[in-house]
Amino acid sequence: MARLPEGISRFGDRIILAVCVVLSLWAASLDEPSRVAVGTRLAHGLLTPVERSVDFLDDLSTLKAENEELRRRVVALRLDFQQVENERRHLDELRRRAGFYEKNRGRLAPARVLELISPRIPIQAKIQCLSGDSLRVLQPVLTEKGLVGRISQVLSGDTALVELLTNDDARISVESVASGVTGILRFDGRSFFMDYVPQGDPVSVGDAVITSGLGGTVPRGIPVGIISRVQPSEVELFQHIEVQPAVHFSALSQVYVITRDGPWYSRRSDMILPDEGAVTGEGRP
Amino acid sequence: MSSIRLGLAAFLALVLQLAFVDHLSVLGVRPDMTVLIVVMLGLRRGPVAGTLIGFFLGLFQDLLAPATLGMNMLAKSVLGYLSGRLGQNLALSGLALYAPLFAIAVLVHDLLYLMVYTRLDLYRVLRIFLVESLPTAVYTAVVGVVILAVAIVLGGGVFASRREAGGGL
């Protein structure tokens, strides 16, 4: 405790005592409600910093745990952000490819199936284009699953008849994705067949079948189905290959028309986009 | 002993009084640890420190029960001052001499407190004084002597500097 100056120290203790006594007597002389009010205000003023200090110490004690939790959340958010970023890049890539496809291979115009024309199974479909694109004969029609057929007759600006692959006349060139072997798709009224595949050409059950682009009326690479049965024969010139179609022709409701006119060439670049790296994943960040 | 240590000692006395004294209760009588600390510090540090310690310790006690605001402040300020004066003018040379000193300190403290508390109602002062203050004084004296003895055994204790300076104990 600081030493008092010499002049004051002789009476300093008495002065301090007098001050303390006066203050005490003043406080004690108040009536009880006033004493309580003054005491409460004083206690609040004195104890608030103490309470805040105690709260601060409590906060410090919980700070480490909160910090750990926040670190975990930051890591999780970073992972989420990375995931979102990857998805965004993927989406951009898909958009870019879709734009490229539309630019180079025609726009997919949505159309509604108005009627399925079928003596037994559907062989023709009447469609109405929903996008306002003008329809033309031989434009390919497909669903998300695969090729449906080609427009055979335009009834009006936005309505047309589609010749389905189940029609006898709908012969299109197809190929096996696995081996590149080509053939002609045919429907015999019950099943699809891939005709004109010589004996010995490598085809297997399970191979995907796509359009080959040969003939120029349908672009290459549209899924058609999967080879479901292969029957080689020593006495016949060609193999007997049955194809399970990708599309259910009796359940068509929404289709798309490729609005660009042919001819479509069978160049491989028609199926695989020029920026092949983007398709295979090369060059992606 | 620095001012911080003085403050800590006063705070410790208050905590002891509030938290642990009930465990020392014998037939409803409890020692007054705050009086002990005021007297000890007053004896050791002189009247100024004794007065201030007593004032602020009494203030904190009063703030815990604002209806008694001023009473503990007054009683403990005077007690601290008297202890300081006594420490300056009197050399206590035996542990046993502190027992009556502590007892008298409690009585003086309670007398001052009760006179203000009862607004000089002497009958009430006397009744409370005899029923509560006397037993408390005896018990506090015993506890004070024990604390002093422990402090001495543990290495000089509270009054080491005064002993070195020729003071008591």
XYZ file of C-alpha atoms in Angstrom:
454
model
C 0.000 0.000 0.000
C 1.400 3.426 -0.939
C 3.000 5.399 1.847
C 1.082 8.565 2.724
C 2.869 11.961 2.735
C 4.319 12.911 6.127
C 1.887 15.789 6.720
C -1.118 13.686 6.030
C 0.091 10.459 7.608
C -0.220 11.876 11.120
C -3.929 12.273 10.729
C -4.448 10.304 7.565
C -5.733 7.210 9.323
C -8.272 9.266 11.213
C -9.353 11.077 8.048
C -9.831 7.769 6.248
C -11.713 6.393 9.218
C -13.898 9.483 9.303
C -14.685 9.192 5.612
C -15.530 5.514 5.971
C -17.670 6.141 9.024
C -19.530 9.018 7.394
C -20.194 6.949 4.292
C -21.325 4.031 6.408
C -23.607 6.152 8.562
C -25.044 7.836 5.493
C -25.838 4.463 3.977
C -27.248 3.120 7.229
C -29.361 6.223 7.773
C -31.344 5.629 4.587
C -34.715 3.981 4.953
C -34.778 0.317 4.079
C -36.178 0.589 0.508
C -33.552 3.198 -0.295
C -30.811 1.044 1.196
C -31.977 -1.875 -0.913
C -32.138 0.276 -4.045
C -28.706 1.805 -3.490
C -27.216 -1.554 -2.540
C -28.707 -3.254 -5.562
C -27.425 -0.565 -7.917
C -24.011 -0.672 -6.308
C -23.902 -4.453 -6.377
C -24.894 -4.423 -10.005
C -22.202 -1.892 -10.821
C -19.536 -3.788 -8.903
C -20.544 -7.300 -9.759
C -21.297 -6.858 -13.461
C -17.594 -6.718 -14.385
C -17.032 -9.751 -12.181
C -19.909 -11.589 -13.824
C -18.609 -10.625 -17.231
C -15.162 -11.853 -16.267
C -16.643 -15.130 -15.094
C -18.641 -15.377 -18.326
C -15.500 -14.620 -20.270
C -13.658 -17.402 -18.457
C -16.576 -19.736 -19.160
C -16.441 -18.728 -22.794
C -12.708 -19.410 -22.852
C -13.269 -22.860 -21.429
C -15.800 -23.670 -24.120
C -13.846 -21.939 -26.834
C -11.596 -24.888 -27.549
C -14.497 -27.272 -28.047
C -16.304 -24.752 -30.218
C -13.162 -24.197 -32.204
C -12.809 -27.923 -32.848
C -16.436 -28.093 -33.927
C -15.995 -25.126 -36.239
C -12.877 -26.671 -37.738
C -14.833 -29.832 -38.453
C -17.578 -27.800 -40.071
C -15.080 -25.881 -42.164
C -13.588 -29.124 -43.447
C -17.054 -30.482 -44.206
C -18.019 -27.261 -45.966
C -14.822 -27.342 -47.974
C -15.609 -30.873 -49.084
C -19.167 -29.848 -49.918
C -17.886 -26.843 -51.799
C -15.465 -29.013 -53.749
C -18.296 -31.380 -54.577
C -20.520 -28.513 -55.703
C -17.680 -27.090 -57.728
C -17.147 -30.425 -59.453
C -20.864 -30.717 -60.144
C -20.914 -27.194 -61.523
C -18.030 -27.965 -63.849
C -19.734 -31.148 -64.917
C -22.932 -29.217 -65.572
C -21.058 -26.605 -67.563
C -19.469 -29.380 -69.553
C -22.817 -30.977 -70.261
C -24.267 -27.635 -71.262
C -21.367 -27.005 -73.542
C -21.710 -30.407 -75.118
C -25.441 -30.012 -75.466
C -24.913 -26.681 -77.120
C -22.364 -28.224 -79.411
C -24.732 -31.062 -80.215
C -27.554 -28.683 -81.016
C -25.284 -26.524 -83.070
C -23.729 -29.324 -85.070
C -26.239 -32.121 -85.059
C -29.578 -30.430 -84.806
C -31.794 -29.365 -82.008
C -33.895 -31.845 -80.103
C -37.408 -30.546 -80.529
C -39.839 -31.994 -78.022
C -43.011 -33.529 -79.385
C -46.089 -35.136 -77.967
C -47.416 -38.451 -79.252
C -51.008 -37.876 -80.243
C -51.824 -41.329 -81.512
C -50.244 -44.730 -81.937
C -51.396 -46.399 -85.116
C -51.290 -50.138 -84.746
C -53.012 -53.097 -86.327
C -51.504 -55.276 -83.586
C -48.444 -53.499 -82.359
C -47.677 -49.832 -83.059
C -46.042 -49.213 -86.405
C -46.766 -45.517 -86.745
C -47.158 -42.584 -84.366
C -48.817 -39.275 -84.890
C -46.825 -36.544 -83.145
C -47.186 -32.849 -82.516
C -44.122 -30.715 -82.152
C -44.239 -28.515 -79.048
C -41.391 -26.173 -79.812
C -42.650 -24.597 -83.024
C -39.906 -26.150 -85.138
C -40.970 -27.108 -88.630
C -40.963 -30.849 -89.167
C -39.650 -32.556 -92.267
C -39.701 -36.017 -93.712
C -36.910 -38.378 -92.599
C -36.051 -36.410 -89.480
C -35.088 -38.923 -86.779
C -37.347 -39.311 -83.747
C -36.099 -40.657 -80.450
C -36.689 -40.854 -76.723
C -34.238 -40.701 -73.841
C -33.792 -44.446 -74.238
C -33.118 -44.650 -77.936
C -34.263 -44.364 -81.531
C -37.985 -44.547 -82.219
C -38.148 -44.043 -85.986
C -38.246 -41.362 -88.651
C -40.854 -38.902 -89.822
C -42.604 -40.398 -92.833
C -45.193 -37.724 -93.537
C -45.713 -34.139 -92.429
C -49.405 -33.520 -91.854
C -49.153 -29.829 -91.022
C -46.469 -27.467 -89.767
C -46.199 -29.089 -86.372
C -47.906 -32.464 -86.848
C -46.388 -35.482 -88.510
C -46.535 -39.227 -88.847
C -43.565 -41.172 -87.572
C -42.629 -44.496 -89.079
C -41.593 -46.581 -86.075
C -38.802 -49.125 -86.161
C -41.508 -51.769 -85.863
C -42.672 -50.965 -89.363
C -41.669 -53.454 -92.067
C -40.202 -50.692 -94.176
C -38.163 -49.141 -91.388
C -34.806 -50.651 -92.109
C -31.892 -48.790 -90.645
C -28.233 -49.544 -90.453
C -26.984 -50.432 -86.974
C -23.738 -51.535 -85.442
C -22.450 -53.305 -82.380
C -20.664 -50.893 -80.090
C -18.256 -53.565 -78.849
C -17.030 -54.826 -82.208
C -18.157 -52.249 -84.743
C -19.877 -54.943 -86.780
C -22.726 -53.444 -88.813
C -26.022 -54.868 -89.918
C -29.571 -53.921 -90.825
C -32.222 -53.712 -88.144
C -35.391 -55.558 -89.010
C -38.634 -56.292 -87.183
C -40.454 -59.477 -88.063
C -43.643 -58.699 -86.213
C -42.432 -60.167 -82.936
C -38.730 -59.443 -82.491
C -35.953 -57.257 -83.796
C -33.058 -58.763 -85.696
C -29.712 -57.508 -86.855
C -29.446 -58.929 -90.342
C -26.616 -59.333 -92.744
C -23.898 -59.989 -90.240
C -21.594 -62.588 -91.763
C -20.727 -65.740 -89.917
C -17.606 -65.288 -87.869
C -18.040 -61.571 -87.237
C -17.604 -60.976 -83.520
C -20.905 -60.207 -81.844
C -21.920 -61.283 -78.375
C -24.998 -61.339 -76.248
C -25.149 -58.129 -74.224
C -23.453 -55.924 -76.797
C -25.094 -52.556 -77.191
C -26.487 -51.778 -80.621
C -26.521 -48.244 -81.955
C -27.303 -46.547 -85.216
C -24.325 -46.700 -87.590
C -25.097 -43.591 -89.596
C -24.717 -45.506 -92.835
C -27.261 -44.369 -95.367
C -27.240 -40.877 -94.079
C -30.796 -40.748 -92.785
C -30.089 -41.238 -89.079
C -27.081 -39.905 -87.175
C -24.611 -42.344 -85.797
C -24.606 -43.316 -82.144
C -28.277 -43.329 -81.157
C -28.998 -46.372 -78.943
C -31.221 -49.001 -80.481
C -31.055 -51.968 -78.136
C -28.976 -54.844 -76.818
C -28.122 -58.108 -78.501
C -30.168 -60.744 -76.715
C -29.424 -63.861 -78.745
C -26.790 -64.939 -81.267
C -27.303 -68.045 -83.361
C -24.378 -68.916 -85.639
C -24.995 -71.452 -88.351
C -22.621 -73.422 -90.530
C -25.042 -73.699 -93.366
C -26.196 -70.107 -93.611
C -24.309 -67.103 -94.878
C -25.305 -64.731 -92.068
C -25.690 -65.002 -88.345
C -29.078 -64.989 -86.698
C -28.889 -62.088 -84.177
C -31.833 -61.051 -82.053
C -31.946 -57.539 -80.562
C -33.853 -56.439 -77.470
C -35.092 -52.908 -78.294
C -34.270 -50.026 -76.005
C -37.626 -48.362 -76.540
C -41.058 -49.667 -75.560
C -43.035 -48.776 -78.660
C -46.416 -49.328 -77.075
C -45.706 -46.803 -74.327
C -44.643 -43.727 -76.244
C -45.871 -40.395 -74.980
C -43.017 -37.898 -75.248
C -40.462 -37.970 -78.054
C -37.838 -35.682 -79.528
C -37.216 -34.835 -83.142
C -33.733 -34.082 -84.398
C -34.517 -31.017 -86.446
C -31.384 -30.758 -88.507
C -31.756 -32.263 -91.950
C -29.493 -35.042 -93.146
C -27.624 -36.473 -94.749
C -25.827 -37.954 -91.763
C -22.458 -39.369 -92.390
C -20.959 -42.345 -90.728
C -17.809 -40.580 -89.719
C -16.824 -41.447 -86.173
C -16.728 -37.765 -85.376
C -20.496 -37.751 -85.827
C -20.854 -39.822 -82.701
C -17.887 -38.750 -80.651
C -17.582 -35.056 -80.218
C -14.400 -33.352 -81.409
C -13.337 -32.447 -77.876
C -13.069 -36.098 -77.004
C -11.027 -35.291 -73.921
C -14.045 -33.718 -72.344
C -16.085 -36.863 -72.969
C -13.522 -39.252 -71.612
C -12.673 -37.059 -68.664
C -9.235 -36.089 -69.895
C -8.324 -32.533 -69.331
C -10.971 -32.017 -66.687
C -9.768 -30.175 -63.640
C 2.118 -8.127 1.545
C 0.997 -6.240 -1.513
C -2.375 -4.592 -1.944
C -3.386 -7.434 -4.252
C -2.619 -9.995 -1.576
C -4.547 -7.914 0.940
C -7.514 -7.898 -1.398
C -7.186 -11.622 -1.998
C -7.078 -12.265 1.736
C -10.217 -10.194 2.232
C -11.930 -11.981 -0.647
C -10.884 -15.337 0.798
C -12.346 -14.375 4.153
C -15.610 -13.451 2.494
C -15.739 -16.722 0.582
C -14.948 -18.654 3.755
C -17.652 -16.790 5.613
C -20.237 -17.441 2.921
C -19.370 -20.937 1.858
C -17.730 -22.841 4.670
C -18.656 -21.306 7.985
C -21.984 -23.116 8.051
C -20.035 -26.387 8.188
C -18.342 -25.165 11.383
C -21.638 -24.381 13.073
C -21.865 -25.664 16.651
C -25.310 -25.387 18.244
C -26.124 -22.684 15.750
C -23.040 -20.658 16.629
C -20.679 -19.813 13.781
C -17.288 -18.097 13.825
C -17.013 -14.711 12.122
C -14.151 -15.128 9.679
C -14.468 -11.606 8.286
C -13.860 -10.101 11.712
C -10.810 -12.330 12.102
C -9.310 -11.228 8.810
C -9.960 -7.546 9.520
C -8.299 -7.811 12.922
C -5.322 -9.782 11.645
C -4.715 -7.444 8.728
C -5.271 -4.390 10.890
C -2.724 -5.629 13.440
C -0.227 -6.330 10.722
C -0.761 -3.440 8.303
C -1.788 -0.557 10.543
C -4.910 1.592 10.891
C -5.170 2.841 7.282
C -5.103 -0.605 5.728
C -7.235 -1.986 8.519
C -9.863 0.718 7.996
C -9.969 0.270 4.231
C -10.028 -3.514 4.414
C -12.804 -3.355 6.963
C -14.735 -0.820 4.925
C -14.646 -2.747 1.670
C -15.151 -6.139 3.264
C -18.159 -4.699 5.076
C -19.368 -3.123 1.844
C -19.311 -6.459 0.036
C -21.072 -8.120 2.935
C -23.730 -5.433 2.895
C -24.180 -5.708 -0.858
C -25.058 -9.350 -0.411
C -27.907 -8.220 1.863
C -28.620 -4.614 0.812
C -31.119 -4.066 3.658
C -28.147 -3.847 6.046
C -26.211 -1.408 3.840
C -23.782 0.659 5.892
C -23.838 -1.446 9.057
C -21.071 -3.901 8.289
C -19.144 -1.079 6.629
C -19.271 0.995 9.784
C -18.526 -1.843 12.217
C -15.635 -3.284 10.263
C -14.092 0.100 9.399
C -13.930 0.998 13.089
C -12.698 -2.483 13.958
C -9.958 -2.285 11.331
C -8.872 1.106 12.593
C -8.788 -0.013 16.237
C -6.859 -3.157 15.284
C -4.330 -1.077 13.410
C -3.895 1.277 16.313
C -3.518 -1.647 18.683
C -0.932 -3.260 16.417
C 1.089 -0.034 16.411
C 1.020 0.523 20.150
C 0.904 -2.936 21.642
C 3.236 -5.907 21.247
C 1.347 -9.125 21.922
C 3.900 -11.711 22.989
C 1.882 -14.908 23.206
C -0.548 -16.865 21.100
C -2.998 -17.086 23.978
C -3.245 -13.306 24.201
C -4.873 -13.235 20.803
C -7.868 -15.213 22.001
C -9.327 -12.399 24.159
C -8.356 -9.913 21.469
C -10.394 -11.777 18.853
C -13.292 -12.178 21.266
C -13.316 -8.494 22.136
C -13.097 -7.642 18.430
C -16.235 -9.664 17.704
C -18.041 -7.997 20.603
C -17.041 -4.504 19.510
C -18.047 -5.296 15.942
C -21.416 -6.707 16.926
C -22.081 -3.871 19.362
C -21.556 -1.277 16.668
C -23.549 -3.271 14.171
C -26.461 -3.863 16.522
C -26.624 -0.246 17.674
C -27.170 0.875 14.093
C -29.300 -2.112 13.185
C -31.704 -1.620 16.102
C -31.538 2.176 15.940
C -30.213 2.262 19.495
C -32.896 -0.042 20.860
C -30.779 -1.006 23.851
C -33.037 -3.839 24.975
C -32.766 -5.552 21.615
C -29.054 -4.805 21.486
C -28.516 -6.419 24.859
C -30.662 -9.431 24.085
C -28.996 -10.177 20.748
C -25.613 -9.358 22.214
C -25.982 -11.887 24.986
C -27.672 -14.595 22.963
C -25.648 -14.419 19.774
C -22.601 -12.233 20.076
C -21.056 -13.746 23.194
C -21.046 -17.353 21.920
C -19.864 -16.133 18.514
C -17.038 -14.207 20.164
C -15.864 -17.266 22.065
C -16.039 -19.534 19.062
C -14.344 -16.966 16.778
C -11.530 -16.545 19.307
C -10.905 -20.273 19.331
C -10.934 -20.528 15.555
C -8.693 -17.442 15.276
C -6.090 -18.892 17.607
C -6.133 -22.183 15.721
C -5.640 -20.360 12.421
C -2.751 -18.355 13.903
C -1.144 -21.498 15.266
C -1.427 -23.209 11.888
C 0.002 -20.137 10.171
C 2.975 -20.116 12.554
C 3.599 -23.838 12.071
C 3.440 -23.447 8.290
C 6.352 -21.040 8.274
C 6.069 -17.735 9.962
C 2.477 -17.143 9.106
C 0.616 -13.937 9.063
C 2.667 -12.136 11.706
C 6.166 -13.100 10.569
C 7.222 -9.594 9.614
C 5.942 -8.137 12.867
C 7.835 -10.751 14.875
C 10.993 -9.927 12.938
C 10.353 -6.257 13.675
C 10.030 -6.891 17.372
C 6.248 -7.081 17.404
C 4.001 -9.770 18.816
C 4.261 -13.504 18.390
